[in-house]
C-alpha cells in the first residue's frame, strides 16, 4: 500500500495573515466594510446628497475585485454611476491629433491607460490625471476616475487591511470642473522600511 504522508514533502506553513509582505486578497478586500463609506465619499464629491444604493456599492465591489480591469469593466461601472453615460469614440479636446492629423480612438487610448494602471507603471494619481484628460464618458467621469484611483491605490505594495480601513479621499481643491478633473492624492501609510 502507498503511504502518501511518507513519500510527499511536507508543505510549508502558510504565511501569517498579518504579514505586510503578502499581498491582499483583492476579491475578499473588495467586500470589506470600508467600501460603502468610500463610495459615499466619492459620490458626495461629485455632488450627490443621497447615500449610494446597494447596486452602486456592488458595482464598485465588482470593479475593485477585478484583477485586470478592461474598458468593459469601466462601461459596466459607468452604467451604475452615471446611467445613460456612453463611452465616447474620440477624445473631447480638439488638439489631440498626432503630427499626422490622426485622432486616436478613445476606447484604444482608454485601454492603454488601463494597461499602464494594471502594470503599476501609472500611479493612482497619474491614472486619474490621464483619465481626466481623456474624459472618456459623456458623463460621470469624476466618479469613474475616483473608482479607478481606488482600484490602483488598494494595490499599492504594502497595503494592509488596516490601511484599507483608514483609507480616504483627501480634500480636493474646489473646482468648477471637478467632474472633469478630479484632484486626488493618496493618504495611505506605508510600512516602515519599505522602498517604493
PDB file of C-alpha atoms in Angstrom:
ATOM      1  CA  UNK A   1       0.000   0.000   0.000  1.00  0.00           C
ATOM      2  CA  UNK A   2       1.209   3.510  -0.836  1.00  0.00           C
ATOM      3  CA  UNK A   3       1.614   5.916   2.093  1.00  0.00           C
ATOM      4  CA  UNK A   4       1.326   9.427   0.717  1.00  0.00           C
ATOM      5  CA  UNK A   5       2.298  11.018   4.025  1.00  0.00           C
ATOM      6  CA  UNK A   6       5.749   9.427   3.886  1.00  0.00           C
ATOM      7  CA  UNK A   7       6.534   9.953   0.207  1.00  0.00           C
ATOM      8  CA  UNK A   8       5.475  13.575  -0.344  1.00  0.00           C
ATOM      9  CA  UNK A   9       7.396  16.529   1.018  1.00  0.00           C
ATOM     10  CA  UNK A  10       5.712  18.477   3.768  1.00  0.00           C
ATOM     11  CA  UNK A  11       4.038  21.671   2.544  1.00  0.00           C
ATOM     12  CA  UNK A  12       5.421  24.882   4.009  1.00  0.00           C
ATOM     13  CA  UNK A  13       3.214  26.537   6.604  1.00  0.00           C
ATOM     14  CA  UNK A  14       1.011  29.347   5.314  1.00  0.00           C
ATOM     15  CA  UNK A  15       2.328  32.870   5.947  1.00  0.00           C
ATOM     16  CA  UNK A  16       0.812  34.733   8.880  1.00  0.00           C
ATOM     17  CA  UNK A  17      -2.308  36.694   7.952  1.00  0.00           C
ATOM     18  CA  UNK A  18      -0.763  39.969   9.124  1.00  0.00           C
ATOM     19  CA  UNK A  19       2.413  39.571   7.053  1.00  0.00           C
ATOM     20  CA  UNK A  20       2.932  43.024   5.418  1.00  0.00           C
ATOM     21  CA  UNK A  21       4.794  41.435   2.505  1.00  0.00           C
ATOM     22  CA  UNK A  22       1.841  39.279   1.477  1.00  0.00           C
ATOM     23  CA  UNK A  23      -0.473  40.980  -0.999  1.00  0.00           C
ATOM     24  CA  UNK A  24      -4.089  41.413  -0.053  1.00  0.00           C
ATOM     25  CA  UNK A  25      -6.698  39.083  -1.461  1.00  0.00           C
ATOM     26  CA  UNK A  26      -8.448  41.699  -3.600  1.00  0.00           C
ATOM     27  CA  UNK A  27     -11.614  39.682  -4.102  1.00  0.00           C
ATOM     28  CA  UNK A  28     -12.021  39.498  -0.328  1.00  0.00           C
ATOM     29  CA  UNK A  29     -10.866  43.089   0.236  1.00  0.00           C
ATOM     30  CA  UNK A  30     -13.447  44.410  -2.235  1.00  0.00           C
ATOM     31  CA  UNK A  31     -16.157  43.069   0.070  1.00  0.00           C
ATOM     32  CA  UNK A  32     -14.707  44.804   3.127  1.00  0.00           C
ATOM     33  CA  UNK A  33     -16.713  47.105   5.348  1.00  0.00           C
ATOM     34  CA  UNK A  34     -14.616  50.084   4.187  1.00  0.00           C
ATOM     35  CA  UNK A  35     -16.103  50.137   0.647  1.00  0.00           C
ATOM     36  CA  UNK A  36     -19.533  51.739   1.322  1.00  0.00           C
ATOM     37  CA  UNK A  37     -18.082  54.750   3.147  1.00  0.00           C
ATOM     38  CA  UNK A  38     -15.554  55.430   0.371  1.00  0.00           C
ATOM     39  CA  UNK A  39     -18.252  55.073  -2.284  1.00  0.00           C
ATOM     40  CA  UNK A  40     -20.432  57.542  -0.357  1.00  0.00           C
ATOM     41  CA  UNK A  41     -17.477  59.951  -0.083  1.00  0.00           C
ATOM     42  CA  UNK A  42     -16.791  59.666  -3.807  1.00  0.00           C
ATOM     43  CA  UNK A  43     -20.414  60.402  -4.678  1.00  0.00           C
ATOM     44  CA  UNK A  44     -20.513  63.393  -2.283  1.00  0.00           C
ATOM     45  CA  UNK A  45     -17.500  64.822  -4.087  1.00  0.00           C
ATOM     46  CA  UNK A  46     -19.499  64.561  -7.306  1.00  0.00           C
ATOM     47  CA  UNK A  47     -22.415  66.474  -5.798  1.00  0.00           C
ATOM     48  CA  UNK A  48     -24.626  63.569  -4.686  1.00  0.00           C
ATOM     49  CA  UNK A  49     -26.563  64.123  -1.479  1.00  0.00           C
ATOM     50  CA  UNK A  50     -28.119  60.659  -1.073  1.00  0.00           C
ATOM     51  CA  UNK A  51     -26.418  57.556   0.241  1.00  0.00           C
ATOM     52  CA  UNK A  52     -25.249  55.165  -2.503  1.00  0.00           C
ATOM     53  CA  UNK A  53     -27.622  52.362  -3.420  1.00  0.00           C
ATOM     54  CA  UNK A  54     -26.696  48.739  -2.844  1.00  0.00           C
ATOM     55  CA  UNK A  55     -26.352  48.390  -6.639  1.00  0.00           C
ATOM     56  CA  UNK A  56     -23.806  51.242  -6.819  1.00  0.00           C
ATOM     57  CA  UNK A  57     -21.818  49.752  -3.934  1.00  0.00           C
ATOM     58  CA  UNK A  58     -21.963  46.321  -5.607  1.00  0.00           C
ATOM     59  CA  UNK A  59     -20.741  47.832  -8.899  1.00  0.00           C
ATOM     60  CA  UNK A  60     -17.754  49.305  -7.048  1.00  0.00           C
ATOM     61  CA  UNK A  61     -17.068  45.980  -5.327  1.00  0.00           C
ATOM     62  CA  UNK A  62     -17.104  44.197  -8.685  1.00  0.00           C
ATOM     63  CA  UNK A  63     -14.744  46.744 -10.216  1.00  0.00           C
ATOM     64  CA  UNK A  64     -12.374  46.691  -7.226  1.00  0.00           C
ATOM     65  CA  UNK A  65     -12.254  42.876  -7.277  1.00  0.00           C
ATOM     66  CA  UNK A  66     -11.303  42.757 -10.971  1.00  0.00           C
ATOM     67  CA  UNK A  67      -7.674  41.698 -11.253  1.00  0.00           C
ATOM     68  CA  UNK A  68      -7.249  43.161 -14.721  1.00  0.00           C
ATOM     69  CA  UNK A  69      -9.965  45.731 -15.404  1.00  0.00           C
ATOM     70  CA  UNK A  70     -10.730  46.422 -19.031  1.00  0.00           C
ATOM     71  CA  UNK A  71     -12.744  49.085 -20.838  1.00  0.00           C
ATOM     72  CA  UNK A  72     -15.835  46.872 -20.494  1.00  0.00           C
ATOM     73  CA  UNK A  73     -15.434  46.943 -16.685  1.00  0.00           C
ATOM     74  CA  UNK A  74     -15.474  50.748 -16.769  1.00  0.00           C
ATOM     75  CA  UNK A  75     -18.547  50.722 -19.011  1.00  0.00           C
ATOM     76  CA  UNK A  76     -20.379  48.479 -16.532  1.00  0.00           C
ATOM     77  CA  UNK A  77     -19.344  50.739 -13.647  1.00  0.00           C
ATOM     78  CA  UNK A  78     -20.466  53.815 -15.607  1.00  0.00           C
ATOM     79  CA  UNK A  79     -23.897  52.257 -16.155  1.00  0.00           C
ATOM     80  CA  UNK A  80     -24.416  52.295 -12.378  1.00  0.00           C
ATOM     81  CA  UNK A  81     -22.637  55.555 -11.529  1.00  0.00           C
ATOM     82  CA  UNK A  82     -23.998  57.649 -14.392  1.00  0.00           C
ATOM     83  CA  UNK A  83     -26.960  55.920 -16.045  1.00  0.00           C
ATOM     84  CA  UNK A  84     -27.044  56.927 -19.688  1.00  0.00           C
ATOM     85  CA  UNK A  85     -23.301  57.618 -19.863  1.00  0.00           C
ATOM     86  CA  UNK A  86     -21.767  56.496 -23.131  1.00  0.00           C
ATOM     87  CA  UNK A  87     -18.130  55.838 -23.984  1.00  0.00           C
ATOM     88  CA  UNK A  88     -17.023  58.452 -26.494  1.00  0.00           C
ATOM     89  CA  UNK A  89     -15.371  57.321 -29.730  1.00  0.00           C
ATOM     90  CA  UNK A  90     -12.930  60.260 -29.880  1.00  0.00           C
ATOM     91  CA  UNK A  91     -11.355  62.486 -27.220  1.00  0.00           C
ATOM     92  CA  UNK A  92     -13.134  65.734 -26.340  1.00  0.00           C
ATOM     93  CA  UNK A  93     -10.158  68.036 -26.844  1.00  0.00           C
ATOM     94  CA  UNK A  94      -9.757  69.079 -30.499  1.00  0.00           C
ATOM     95  CA  UNK A  95      -5.948  69.246 -30.284  1.00  0.00           C
ATOM     96  CA  UNK A  96      -5.337  65.564 -29.552  1.00  0.00           C
ATOM     97  CA  UNK A  97      -4.379  64.653 -33.113  1.00  0.00           C
ATOM     98  CA  UNK A  98      -0.840  63.447 -33.634  1.00  0.00           C
ATOM     99  CA  UNK A  99       1.615  65.092 -36.031  1.00  0.00           C
ATOM    100  CA  UNK A 100      -0.102  63.338 -38.952  1.00  0.00           C
ATOM    101  CA  UNK A 101      -3.560  64.635 -38.003  1.00  0.00           C
ATOM    102  CA  UNK A 102      -4.767  61.254 -36.739  1.00  0.00           C
ATOM    103  CA  UNK A 103      -7.081  61.364 -33.722  1.00  0.00           C
ATOM    104  CA  UNK A 104      -6.688  58.206 -31.627  1.00  0.00           C
ATOM    105  CA  UNK A 105      -9.674  56.006 -30.900  1.00  0.00           C
ATOM    106  CA  UNK A 106     -10.792  56.808 -27.380  1.00  0.00           C
ATOM    107  CA  UNK A 107     -11.531  53.176 -26.474  1.00  0.00           C
ATOM    108  CA  UNK A 108      -7.967  52.288 -27.554  1.00  0.00           C
ATOM    109  CA  UNK A 109      -6.483  55.166 -25.547  1.00  0.00           C
ATOM    110  CA  UNK A 110      -8.530  54.118 -22.508  1.00  0.00           C
ATOM    111  CA  UNK A 111      -7.371  50.503 -22.936  1.00  0.00           C
ATOM    112  CA  UNK A 112      -3.760  51.752 -22.985  1.00  0.00           C
ATOM    113  CA  UNK A 113      -4.375  53.772 -19.809  1.00  0.00           C
ATOM    114  CA  UNK A 114      -5.827  50.722 -18.066  1.00  0.00           C
ATOM    115  CA  UNK A 115      -2.825  48.634 -19.152  1.00  0.00           C
ATOM    116  CA  UNK A 116      -0.473  51.229 -17.633  1.00  0.00           C
ATOM    117  CA  UNK A 117      -2.520  51.258 -14.452  1.00  0.00           C
ATOM    118  CA  UNK A 118      -2.676  47.455 -14.180  1.00  0.00           C
ATOM    119  CA  UNK A 119       1.070  47.152 -14.703  1.00  0.00           C
ATOM    120  CA  UNK A 120       1.806  49.646 -11.943  1.00  0.00           C
ATOM    121  CA  UNK A 121       3.612  51.980 -14.362  1.00  0.00           C
ATOM    122  CA  UNK A 122       0.981  54.648 -13.693  1.00  0.00           C
ATOM    123  CA  UNK A 123       0.361  55.607 -10.079  1.00  0.00           C
ATOM    124  CA  UNK A 124      -3.168  56.177  -8.844  1.00  0.00           C
ATOM    125  CA  UNK A 125      -2.771  59.943  -9.232  1.00  0.00           C
ATOM    126  CA  UNK A 126      -1.260  59.633 -12.713  1.00  0.00           C
ATOM    127  CA  UNK A 127      -4.061  57.330 -13.820  1.00  0.00           C
ATOM    128  CA  UNK A 128      -6.662  59.848 -12.648  1.00  0.00           C
ATOM    129  CA  UNK A 129      -4.922  62.746 -14.403  1.00  0.00           C
ATOM    130  CA  UNK A 130      -4.724  60.785 -17.659  1.00  0.00           C
ATOM    131  CA  UNK A 131      -8.342  59.671 -17.299  1.00  0.00           C
ATOM    132  CA  UNK A 132      -9.395  63.291 -16.736  1.00  0.00           C
ATOM    133  CA  UNK A 133      -7.554  64.351 -19.890  1.00  0.00           C
ATOM    134  CA  UNK A 134      -9.372  61.684 -21.914  1.00  0.00           C
ATOM    135  CA  UNK A 135     -12.835  62.369 -20.445  1.00  0.00           C
ATOM    136  CA  UNK A 136     -13.910  59.070 -21.988  1.00  0.00           C
ATOM    137  CA  UNK A 137     -17.576  59.077 -20.962  1.00  0.00           C
ATOM    138  CA  UNK A 138     -20.330  61.541 -21.754  1.00  0.00           C
ATOM    139  CA  UNK A 139     -20.925  61.961 -18.003  1.00  0.00           C
ATOM    140  CA  UNK A 140     -19.741  60.544 -14.687  1.00  0.00           C
ATOM    141  CA  UNK A 141     -16.014  60.861 -15.412  1.00  0.00           C
ATOM    142  CA  UNK A 142     -15.172  62.132 -11.916  1.00  0.00           C
ATOM    143  CA  UNK A 143     -16.955  59.266 -10.185  1.00  0.00           C
ATOM    144  CA  UNK A 144     -15.382  56.714 -12.511  1.00  0.00           C
ATOM    145  CA  UNK A 145     -11.938  58.314 -12.077  1.00  0.00           C
ATOM    146  CA  UNK A 146     -12.246  58.065  -8.291  1.00  0.00           C
ATOM    147  CA  UNK A 147     -13.112  54.353  -8.633  1.00  0.00           C
ATOM    148  CA  UNK A 148     -10.018  53.892 -10.828  1.00  0.00           C
ATOM    149  CA  UNK A 149      -7.924  55.780  -8.251  1.00  0.00           C
ATOM    150  CA  UNK A 150      -9.253  53.471  -5.555  1.00  0.00           C
ATOM    151  CA  UNK A 151      -8.589  50.345  -7.664  1.00  0.00           C
ATOM    152  CA  UNK A 152      -4.947  51.364  -8.117  1.00  0.00           C
ATOM    153  CA  UNK A 153      -4.450  52.636  -4.551  1.00  0.00           C
ATOM    154  CA  UNK A 154      -5.549  49.404  -2.886  1.00  0.00           C
ATOM    155  CA  UNK A 155      -2.947  47.571  -4.961  1.00  0.00           C
ATOM    156  CA  UNK A 156      -0.024  49.648  -3.686  1.00  0.00           C
ATOM    157  CA  UNK A 157       2.782  47.500  -2.298  1.00  0.00           C
ATOM    158  CA  UNK A 158       2.417  47.055   1.434  1.00  0.00           C
ATOM    159  CA  UNK A 159      -1.309  47.822   1.515  1.00  0.00           C
ATOM    160  CA  UNK A 160      -2.849  46.146   4.532  1.00  0.00           C
ATOM    161  CA  UNK A 161      -6.356  45.592   5.816  1.00  0.00           C
ATOM    162  CA  UNK A 162      -5.671  48.243   8.463  1.00  0.00           C
ATOM    163  CA  UNK A 163      -4.637  50.760   5.801  1.00  0.00           C
ATOM    164  CA  UNK A 164      -7.802  49.978   3.823  1.00  0.00           C
ATOM    165  CA  UNK A 165      -9.926  50.709   6.869  1.00  0.00           C
ATOM    166  CA  UNK A 166      -8.214  54.109   7.249  1.00  0.00           C
ATOM    167  CA  UNK A 167      -8.203  54.969   3.533  1.00  0.00           C
ATOM    168  CA  UNK A 168      -9.967  58.144   2.461  1.00  0.00           C
ATOM    169  CA  UNK A 169     -10.067  60.533  -0.429  1.00  0.00           C
ATOM    170  CA  UNK A 170      -8.158  63.646   0.621  1.00  0.00           C
ATOM    171  CA  UNK A 171      -9.832  67.009   0.217  1.00  0.00           C
ATOM    172  CA  UNK A 172      -9.553  68.060  -3.404  1.00  0.00           C
ATOM    173  CA  UNK A 173      -9.228  71.718  -4.270  1.00  0.00           C
ATOM    174  CA  UNK A 174     -12.543  73.325  -5.146  1.00  0.00           C
ATOM    175  CA  UNK A 175     -13.046  73.334  -8.883  1.00  0.00           C
ATOM    176  CA  UNK A 176     -15.885  74.244 -11.174  1.00  0.00           C
ATOM    177  CA  UNK A 177     -14.892  71.232 -13.271  1.00  0.00           C
ATOM    178  CA  UNK A 178     -14.396  68.652 -10.527  1.00  0.00           C
ATOM    179  CA  UNK A 179     -16.287  66.064 -12.550  1.00  0.00           C
ATOM    180  CA  UNK A 180     -13.863  66.533 -15.460  1.00  0.00           C
ATOM    181  CA  UNK A 181     -10.632  66.842 -13.495  1.00  0.00           C
ATOM    182  CA  UNK A 182     -10.694  65.332 -10.007  1.00  0.00           C
ATOM    183  CA  UNK A 183      -7.577  66.075  -7.995  1.00  0.00           C
ATOM    184  CA  UNK A 184      -6.863  63.075  -5.811  1.00  0.00           C
ATOM    185  CA  UNK A 185      -3.833  62.021  -3.897  1.00  0.00           C
ATOM    186  CA  UNK A 186      -3.461  59.059  -1.635  1.00  0.00           C
ATOM    187  CA  UNK A 187      -3.218  59.443   2.093  1.00  0.00           C
ATOM    188  CA  UNK A 188      -2.060  55.921   2.685  1.00  0.00           C
ATOM    189  CA  UNK A 189       0.573  54.956   5.213  1.00  0.00           C
ATOM    190  CA  UNK A 190       3.324  52.590   4.123  1.00  0.00           C
ATOM    191  CA  UNK A 191       5.020  50.010   6.307  1.00  0.00           C
ATOM    192  CA  UNK A 192       8.231  51.283   7.846  1.00  0.00           C
ATOM    193  CA  UNK A 193      11.346  50.475   5.865  1.00  0.00           C
ATOM    194  CA  UNK A 194       9.559  49.825   2.590  1.00  0.00           C
ATOM    195  CA  UNK A 195      11.009  51.365  -0.536  1.00  0.00           C
ATOM    196  CA  UNK A 196       8.524  52.457  -3.124  1.00  0.00           C
TER     197      UNK A 196
END
